[in-house]
Coordinates of C-alpha atoms in Angstrom, one line a residue:
X1 CA 73.1 69.2 94.6
X2 CA 75.0 67.2 92.1
X3 CA 78.8 67.2 91.7
X4 CA 80.4 65.2 88.8
X5 CA 84.0 64.9 88.2
X6 CA 84.8 64.6 84.5
X7 CA 88.2 63.1 84.4
X8 CA 90.3 62.9 81.3
X9 CA 93.0 60.2 81.7
X10 CA 95.4 61.2 79.0
X11 CA 95.7 64.7 80.5
X12 CA 95.3 63.5 84.1
X13 CA 92.8 66.4 84.3
X14 CA 89.6 66.8 86.3
X15 CA 86.8 69.2 85.2
X16 CA 83.7 69.6 87.4
X17 CA 80.0 69.9 86.8
X18 CA 78.1 71.3 89.8
X19 CA 74.3 71.5 89.6
X20 CA 71.7 72.7 92.0
X21 CA 68.0 73.7 91.4
X22 CA 68.5 73.9 87.6
X23 CA 71.7 76.0 87.8
X24 CA 75.1 74.8 86.8
X25 CA 78.7 75.8 87.5
X26 CA 81.6 74.3 85.4
X27 CA 85.1 74.3 86.9
X28 CA 88.1 74.1 84.6
X29 CA 86.3 72.8 81.4
X30 CA 88.1 71.0 78.6
X31 CA 88.5 72.6 75.2
X32 CA 85.5 70.8 73.6
X33 CA 82.5 72.1 75.5
X34 CA 79.5 70.4 73.8
X35 CA 79.3 67.6 76.5
X36 CA 78.8 70.2 79.2
X37 CA 76.1 72.1 77.2
X38 CA 74.3 68.9 76.2
X39 CA 74.5 67.6 79.8
X40 CA 72.9 70.7 81.2
X41 CA 70.3 70.7 78.5
X42 CA 69.4 67.1 79.1
X43 CA 68.8 67.9 82.7
X44 CA 66.8 71.0 82.0
X45 CA 69.5 73.1 83.7
X46 CA 71.3 76.3 82.7
X47 CA 75.1 76.9 82.9
X48 CA 75.4 80.0 85.1
X49 CA 79.1 80.3 85.9
X50 CA 82.4 79.1 84.5
X51 CA 85.1 79.0 87.2
X52 CA 88.8 78.9 86.3
X53 CA 91.2 78.1 89.1
X54 CA 94.1 79.7 87.3
X55 CA 95.7 80.1 83.8
X56 CA 96.4 76.5 83.0
X57 CA 99.8 75.6 81.5
X58 CA 99.3 72.0 80.5
X59 CA 96.1 72.3 78.5
X60 CA 93.9 74.8 76.8
X61 CA 90.7 75.3 78.8
X62 CA 87.3 75.6 77.1
X63 CA 86.2 78.6 79.1
X64 CA 86.2 81.1 76.2
X65 CA 84.1 78.9 73.9
X66 CA 81.8 77.8 76.7
X67 CA 81.1 81.4 77.7
X68 CA 80.4 82.4 74.1
X69 CA 78.0 79.4 73.7
X70 CA 76.1 79.9 76.9
X71 CA 76.4 83.5 77.9
X72 CA 77.7 82.4 81.3
X73 CA 80.5 84.6 82.7
X74 CA 84.0 83.4 83.3
X75 CA 85.2 83.8 86.9
X76 CA 88.8 84.1 88.0
X77 CA 90.3 84.8 91.3
X78 CA 92.2 88.0 92.4
X79 CA 95.2 89.0 90.4
X80 CA 94.0 87.4 87.1
X81 CA 94.3 89.7 84.1
X82 CA 92.8 88.0 81.1
X83 CA 92.4 89.7 77.7
X84 CA 88.7 88.9 77.5
X85 CA 85.8 89.9 79.6
X86 CA 85.6 88.0 82.9
X87 CA 84.6 88.5 86.6
X88 CA 87.7 88.9 88.7
X89 CA 86.5 87.8 92.1
X90 CA 87.6 89.3 95.3
X91 CA 89.0 87.0 98.0
X92 CA 85.9 85.6 99.8
X93 CA 83.4 86.7 97.1
X94 CA 80.3 84.4 97.0
X95 CA 78.4 83.1 93.9
X96 CA 75.0 81.5 94.3
X97 CA 74.3 78.4 92.1
X98 CA 70.8 77.2 92.9
X99 CA 70.7 76.4 96.7
X100 CA 74.5 76.2 97.1
X101 CA 77.2 78.8 97.3
X102 CA 80.6 78.9 95.8
X103 CA 83.2 81.0 97.5
X104 CA 86.4 82.3 95.8
X105 CA 89.3 81.6 98.1
X106 CA 92.5 83.2 96.8
X107 CA 95.3 80.7 97.3
X108 CA 98.4 82.1 95.4
X109 CA 101.6 80.1 95.2
X110 CA 101.4 77.7 92.2
X111 CA 100.6 80.9 90.3
X112 CA 99.7 84.3 91.8
X113 CA 96.1 84.2 90.5
X114 CA 95.5 80.6 91.7
X115 CA 92.2 80.4 93.5
X116 CA 90.4 77.5 95.2
X117 CA 86.6 77.4 95.1
X118 CA 84.9 76.4 98.3
X119 CA 81.4 74.9 97.9
X120 CA 78.9 75.4 100.7
X121 CA 75.9 73.1 100.7
X122 CA 72.2 74.1 101.0
X123 CA 72.7 74.5 104.8
X124 CA 75.7 76.7 104.4
X125 CA 78.1 74.0 105.6
X126 CA 81.5 73.7 103.9
X127 CA 81.2 70.6 101.6
X128 CA 84.1 70.6 99.1
X129 CA 87.0 72.5 97.6
X130 CA 87.9 72.6 93.9
X131 CA 91.5 73.2 94.5
X132 CA 93.0 73.6 91.0
X133 CA 96.8 73.1 91.2
X134 CA 97.0 74.6 94.7
X135 CA 96.4 71.2 96.4
X136 CA 96.7 67.8 94.7
X137 CA 96.2 64.4 96.3
X138 CA 99.6 63.6 97.8
X139 CA 101.3 66.7 96.5
X140 CA 100.9 70.4 95.6
X141 CA 101.3 72.3 92.3
X142 CA 104.9 73.0 91.3
X143 CA 105.8 76.7 91.9
X144 CA 108.2 77.2 89.0
X145 CA 105.7 77.6 86.1
X146 CA 104.9 81.3 86.6
X147 CA 108.2 82.8 87.6
X148 CA 108.5 85.1 84.6
X149 CA 105.0 86.3 84.8
X150 CA 105.1 86.8 88.6
X151 CA 108.6 88.2 88.6
X152 CA 109.3 86.0 91.6
X153 CA 111.6 83.1 92.2
X154 CA 110.3 79.6 92.6
X155 CA 111.3 79.7 96.3
X156 CA 109.3 82.9 96.8
X157 CA 106.3 81.3 95.1
X158 CA 106.7 78.1 97.2
X159 CA 106.7 80.3 100.4
X160 CA 103.5 82.0 99.2
X161 CA 101.9 78.6 98.6
X162 CA 102.9 77.5 102.1
X163 CA 101.0 80.5 103.5
X164 CA 98.0 79.8 101.3
X165 CA 97.7 76.2 102.4
X166 CA 98.1 77.0 106.1
X167 CA 95.9 80.1 106.3
X168 CA 93.2 79.1 103.8
X169 CA 93.0 75.4 103.3
X170 CA 94.2 73.5 106.4
X171 CA 91.8 75.4 108.8
X172 CA 88.9 73.9 106.9
X173 CA 87.1 70.8 108.3
X174 CA 88.6 67.4 107.8
X175 CA 85.2 66.3 106.2
X176 CA 85.6 68.7 103.3
X177 CA 86.1 66.8 100.0
X178 CA 89.1 67.7 97.8
X179 CA 88.5 67.8 94.1
X180 CA 91.9 68.6 92.4
X181 CA 92.6 69.7 88.9
X182 CA 95.1 66.9 88.2
X183 CA 96.0 63.4 89.3
X184 CA 99.0 61.0 88.8
X185 CA 100.7 61.4 85.5
X186 CA 100.4 65.2 85.3
X187 CA 103.5 67.3 84.8
X188 CA 102.1 69.9 87.2
X189 CA 103.2 68.0 90.3
X190 CA 105.8 65.4 91.3
X191 CA 104.2 62.6 93.3
X192 CA 100.5 62.6 93.0
X193 CA 98.3 59.8 94.2
X194 CA 96.4 57.6 91.7
X195 CA 93.1 58.5 93.5
X196 CA 91.2 61.5 92.1
X197 CA 89.0 62.4 95.1
X198 CA 89.7 62.4 98.8
X199 CA 88.8 64.1 102.1
X200 CA 90.9 67.0 103.4
X201 CA 91.3 65.1 106.7
X202 CA 93.0 62.2 104.9
X203 CA 95.2 64.5 102.9
X204 CA 96.4 66.1 106.2
X205 CA 97.6 62.6 107.1
X206 CA 98.9 61.5 103.7
X207 CA 100.2 64.6 102.0
X208 CA 103.7 65.7 102.9
X209 CA 102.9 69.3 102.1
X210 CA 100.2 69.4 104.8
X211 CA 102.3 68.1 107.7
X212 CA 101.3 70.1 110.7
X213 CA 104.8 70.7 112.1
X214 CA 106.4 71.5 108.8
X215 CA 108.3 74.8 108.7
X216 CA 108.2 77.1 105.7
X217 CA 111.9 76.4 105.0
X218 CA 111.2 72.6 105.0
X219 CA 108.2 73.1 102.7
X220 CA 110.1 75.3 100.2
X221 CA 113.0 72.8 100.1
X222 CA 110.7 69.8 99.6
X223 CA 108.5 71.4 96.9
X224 CA 111.3 72.8 94.8
X225 CA 113.6 69.8 95.1
X226 CA 114.0 67.6 92.0
X227 CA 111.9 69.7 89.6
X228 CA 112.5 68.8 86.0
X229 CA 112.3 71.5 83.3
X230 CA 108.6 72.0 82.4
X231 CA 107.5 71.0 78.8
X232 CA 108.2 73.7 76.3
X233 CA 104.5 74.1 75.3
X234 CA 103.4 75.2 78.8
X235 CA 104.0 79.0 78.4
X236 CA 102.2 78.8 75.0
X237 CA 99.1 77.2 76.6
X238 CA 99.1 79.9 79.3
X239 CA 99.1 82.5 76.6
X240 CA 96.1 81.0 74.9
X241 CA 94.2 80.6 78.1
X242 CA 94.9 84.2 79.0
X243 CA 94.4 85.8 75.6
X244 CA 91.8 83.6 74.0
X245 CA 91.8 81.3 71.0
X246 CA 89.7 80.0 68.0
X247 CA 86.6 78.1 68.7
X248 CA 86.9 74.4 68.6
X249 CA 84.4 74.2 65.7
X250 CA 86.8 76.2 63.5
X251 CA 89.7 74.0 64.5
X252 CA 87.7 70.9 63.7
X253 CA 86.5 72.1 60.3
X254 CA 90.1 72.8 59.2
X255 CA 91.6 69.7 60.8
X256 CA 89.2 67.1 59.4
X257 CA 89.7 68.0 55.8
X258 CA 90.2 64.8 53.7
X259 CA 93.3 64.9 51.5
X260 CA 94.0 62.4 48.7
X261 CA 97.6 61.0 48.7
X262 CA 98.5 63.5 46.0
X263 CA 97.0 66.5 47.9
X264 CA 98.6 65.2 51.1
X265 CA 102.0 65.2 49.6
X266 CA 101.6 68.7 48.1
X267 CA 100.3 70.1 51.4
X268 CA 103.3 68.6 53.2
X269 CA 105.8 70.1 50.8
X270 CA 104.1 73.5 50.6
X271 CA 103.4 74.1 54.3
X272 CA 106.3 72.4 56.0
X273 CA 103.8 70.5 58.1
X274 CA 104.8 67.6 60.3
X275 CA 103.2 64.3 59.3
X276 CA 101.9 63.0 62.6
X277 CA 100.9 59.3 62.5
X278 CA 98.6 58.5 65.4
X279 CA 97.8 54.8 64.6
X280 CA 98.9 51.9 66.8
X281 CA 102.7 51.4 67.1
X282 CA 102.5 48.0 65.5
X283 CA 100.9 49.5 62.4
X284 CA 103.5 52.3 62.2
X285 CA 106.3 49.7 62.5
X286 CA 105.0 47.7 59.5
X287 CA 104.7 50.8 57.3
X288 CA 104.6 54.6 57.4
X289 CA 105.3 57.7 55.4
X290 CA 109.0 58.5 55.5
X291 CA 110.0 61.1 58.1
X292 CA 106.6 61.0 59.8
X293 CA 106.4 61.2 63.6
X294 CA 104.5 58.5 65.5
X295 CA 102.6 59.5 68.6
X296 CA 99.7 57.0 69.0
X297 CA 96.3 58.0 70.2
X298 CA 96.2 55.0 72.5
X299 CA 98.8 56.4 75.0
X300 CA 99.6 59.7 76.6
X301 CA 99.0 61.3 73.3
X302 CA 98.5 65.0 74.0
X303 CA 101.3 65.4 76.6
X304 CA 103.8 63.7 74.3
X305 CA 102.7 65.9 71.4
X306 CA 103.3 69.0 73.6
X307 CA 106.6 67.7 74.9
X308 CA 108.1 66.7 71.6
X309 CA 106.6 69.1 69.0
X310 CA 106.6 72.0 71.4
X311 CA 105.5 74.8 68.9
X312 CA 101.7 75.0 69.1
X313 CA 101.7 76.9 65.7
X314 CA 103.4 74.0 63.9
X315 CA 101.2 72.9 60.9
X316 CA 100.3 69.2 61.2
X317 CA 99.0 66.6 58.7
X318 CA 97.4 63.5 60.2
X319 CA 97.6 59.8 59.4
X320 CA 94.9 58.3 61.5
X321 CA 92.2 55.6 61.5
X322 CA 89.2 56.9 59.6
X323 CA 86.9 56.7 62.7
X324 CA 89.3 58.6 64.9
X325 CA 90.1 61.8 62.9
X326 CA 87.9 64.1 64.9
X327 CA 89.2 62.6 68.1
X328 CA 92.8 63.3 67.0
X329 CA 92.1 66.9 66.1
X330 CA 90.2 67.5 69.3
X331 CA 92.9 66.0 71.5
X332 CA 95.6 68.1 69.7
X333 CA 93.6 71.2 70.4
X334 CA 93.4 70.4 74.1
X335 CA 97.1 71.2 74.3
X336 CA 96.9 74.2 71.9
X337 CA 97.9 72.5 68.6
X338 CA 95.1 74.1 66.5
X339 CA 96.9 74.1 63.2
X340 CA 96.0 70.7 61.9
X341 CA 95.5 71.1 58.1
X342 CA 93.8 67.8 57.2
X343 CA 94.3 64.0 57.1
X344 CA 95.2 61.3 54.6
X345 CA 92.0 60.1 53.1
X346 CA 91.7 56.3 53.4
X347 CA 94.8 56.2 55.5
X348 CA 98.2 54.7 54.9
X349 CA 96.9 51.9 52.7
X350 CA 95.8 54.6 50.2
X351 CA 99.4 56.0 50.3
X352 CA 100.8 52.5 49.5
X353 CA 98.2 51.8 46.8
X354 CA 99.3 54.9 44.9
X355 CA 102.8 53.6 44.9
X356 CA 104.4 56.2 47.1
X357 CA 107.6 55.4 49.0
X358 CA 107.2 54.2 52.6
X359 CA 109.4 53.2 55.5
X360 CA 109.3 50.6 58.3
X361 CA 110.8 50.1 61.8
X362 CA 112.7 46.8 62.3
X363 CA 111.8 44.9 65.4
X364 CA 113.3 42.1 67.5
X365 CA 111.8 39.8 70.1
X366 CA 113.3 39.8 73.6
X367 CA 114.1 36.1 73.1
X368 CA 116.2 37.0 70.1
X369 CA 117.7 39.9 72.0
X370 CA 118.7 37.5 74.8
X371 CA 120.3 35.1 72.4
X372 CA 122.3 37.9 70.7
X373 CA 123.5 39.2 74.1
X374 CA 125.1 35.9 74.9
X375 CA 127.1 36.1 71.7
X376 CA 128.1 39.7 71.4
X377 CA 128.0 43.1 73.1
X378 CA 125.0 45.1 71.9
X379 CA 124.3 48.8 72.0
X380 CA 121.0 49.2 73.9
X381 CA 119.3 52.5 74.4
X382 CA 116.6 52.9 77.2
X383 CA 114.2 55.8 76.5
X384 CA 112.2 55.6 79.8
X385 CA 112.2 58.3 82.3
X386 CA 115.0 58.8 84.8
X387 CA 113.2 57.3 87.8
X388 CA 112.3 54.2 85.7
X389 CA 115.9 53.8 84.5
X390 CA 117.4 54.2 88.0
X391 CA 114.9 51.8 89.5
X392 CA 116.1 49.0 87.2
X393 CA 117.6 48.7 83.7
X394 CA 119.5 46.4 81.4
X395 CA 123.2 46.3 82.5
X396 CA 125.3 48.7 80.3
X397 CA 122.2 50.1 78.6
X398 CA 122.5 53.8 77.6
X399 CA 119.9 56.2 79.0
X400 CA 118.4 58.6 76.5
X401 CA 114.9 59.6 77.9
X402 CA 112.3 60.3 75.3
X403 CA 111.5 63.7 76.9
X404 CA 115.0 64.9 76.0
X405 CA 115.8 62.7 73.0
X406 CA 117.0 65.6 70.9
X407 CA 119.7 66.3 73.5
X408 CA 121.1 62.8 73.0
X409 CA 121.2 62.5 69.2
X410 CA 125.0 62.6 69.1
X411 CA 125.1 59.5 71.4
X412 CA 123.5 57.2 68.8
X413 CA 126.1 55.3 66.7
X414 CA 126.4 56.2 63.0
X415 CA 127.4 52.7 62.1
X416 CA 126.3 49.2 63.2
X417 CA 123.0 48.3 64.7
X418 CA 121.6 49.6 68.0
X419 CA 118.5 48.6 70.0
X420 CA 115.8 50.9 71.5
X421 CA 113.3 50.0 74.2
X422 CA 110.9 51.7 76.7
X423 CA 108.5 50.0 79.1
X424 CA 106.0 48.5 76.7
X425 CA 106.8 49.6 73.2
X426 CA 104.8 52.9 72.9
X427 CA 107.6 55.4 73.7
X428 CA 110.3 53.4 71.9
X429 CA 108.3 53.6 68.7
X430 CA 108.0 57.4 69.2
X431 CA 111.8 57.5 69.7
X432 CA 112.3 55.4 66.6
X433 CA 110.2 57.7 64.5
X434 CA 112.1 60.8 65.7
X435 CA 115.5 59.2 65.1
X436 CA 114.5 58.1 61.6
X437 CA 113.1 61.5 60.8
X438 CA 116.6 62.8 61.8
X439 CA 118.2 60.4 59.3
X440 CA 119.2 57.8 61.9
X441 CA 118.0 54.5 60.5
X442 CA 120.3 51.8 62.0
X443 CA 118.0 51.0 64.9
X444 CA 115.9 48.0 65.9
X445 CA 112.9 48.3 68.3
X446 CA 112.7 45.8 71.1
X447 CA 109.1 44.4 71.0
X448 CA 107.4 44.5 74.3
X449 CA 110.1 46.7 75.9
X450 CA 111.3 46.3 79.5
X451 CA 108.1 44.5 80.6
X452 CA 108.9 41.7 78.1
X453 CA 112.6 41.8 79.1
X454 CA 111.7 41.2 82.7
X455 CA 109.3 38.5 81.9
X456 CA 111.9 36.2 80.2
X457 CA 114.3 36.8 83.0
X458 CA 117.5 35.9 81.1
X459 CA 118.9 39.3 80.3
X460 CA 121.2 40.7 83.1
X461 CA 119.6 43.7 85.0
X462 CA 120.7 46.1 87.7
X463 CA 119.6 45.5 91.2
X464 CA 116.0 46.7 91.7
X465 CA 115.4 49.9 93.7
X466 CA 111.9 50.8 94.7
X467 CA 110.9 54.0 92.8
X468 CA 109.2 55.5 96.0
X469 CA 112.6 55.5 97.7
X470 CA 114.4 57.4 95.0

């Protein structure tokens, strides 16, 4: 028996490859499915089942494409109602994969169709659970993402999750290994651990949601407390996972079409496409196409695209390094943005060479910022998340978190210079690009962000509060 966790950091998502005696099961595959097929082929194995723990909201799964490519059936748990052919397993239904057995254990609560898959080894002993969003390490899946579909309140779903955990998960042996669908950084939970694999026994000690003497009322309160609104693209990803989508090969063919600067400009004007610049933030700062949006590949690319562009049908034109075009289109498709129309051939330098207009983002070092603060009052805007800002920030800095930047546009001054920073410079450059695309150009980015501000030590900060106590 072989179990491999295939973890994708930018999505904080875990897919799983399970092989026994030449037969393979894939759990919650990513959108691009070639790696699974090639891996099985290289080991002389055949993909027999594709298990989906639920209709994912934060990414588009590769289940439909993988099923078409391999003939393997897709398996959901009870109460799932996809628009395509699938096995809807009964609670307790068993599936043989080589010498091991995978049991569908219905665990509603995160969503009503949520199902955990219990793996029994060659001797029939419980070995591991693939818990989807039912149980994370240190947390459980938020119960507010499927309210409309389930016609239930988040409190009712949380109460259902409490029962699932206590009746189906906690009675299992402490030795059982927990393989969750997500880790720290995912928007599907609140306080996940940085580890991605653990034993159930340790989770019973570490995870607040599994505390033995916890009442249902305490659980509901704890799980629903402090939930921020989910990203706007979540319902659209659920729809795609439930109803199907174009194959990734079609998406790649359309999205990797090279466009000359002239063709690029015409396409932008005729389609209303967003020009998405995915280069490094320093390159964007030095020069970019006017009104283009920066979200760099070397960061939490896909989640920020989903959070800030929101409409998965939005046409997109790419400015990207030549050797990362396919990667950009693929990562966009992971969160449902399939409508990439092409990319700027030979990149931004070709745009400049043709004499087209371009824009820049002004930048200031923290040493210069410190010097200016001694002489005058500056307008500083902090675009980090609320917990980061509350933990510690520049005294008198305004808080305009990137996630909700569009709700704060009126707070940015029309006249005079203002300064923008995040933790390290990635998010503030995204914010700068959005503000400039809205016609707000009187900004300066703080190079190195809050990390650099703390390092020099001369800029007054609020008293530090440990984030874990917030």
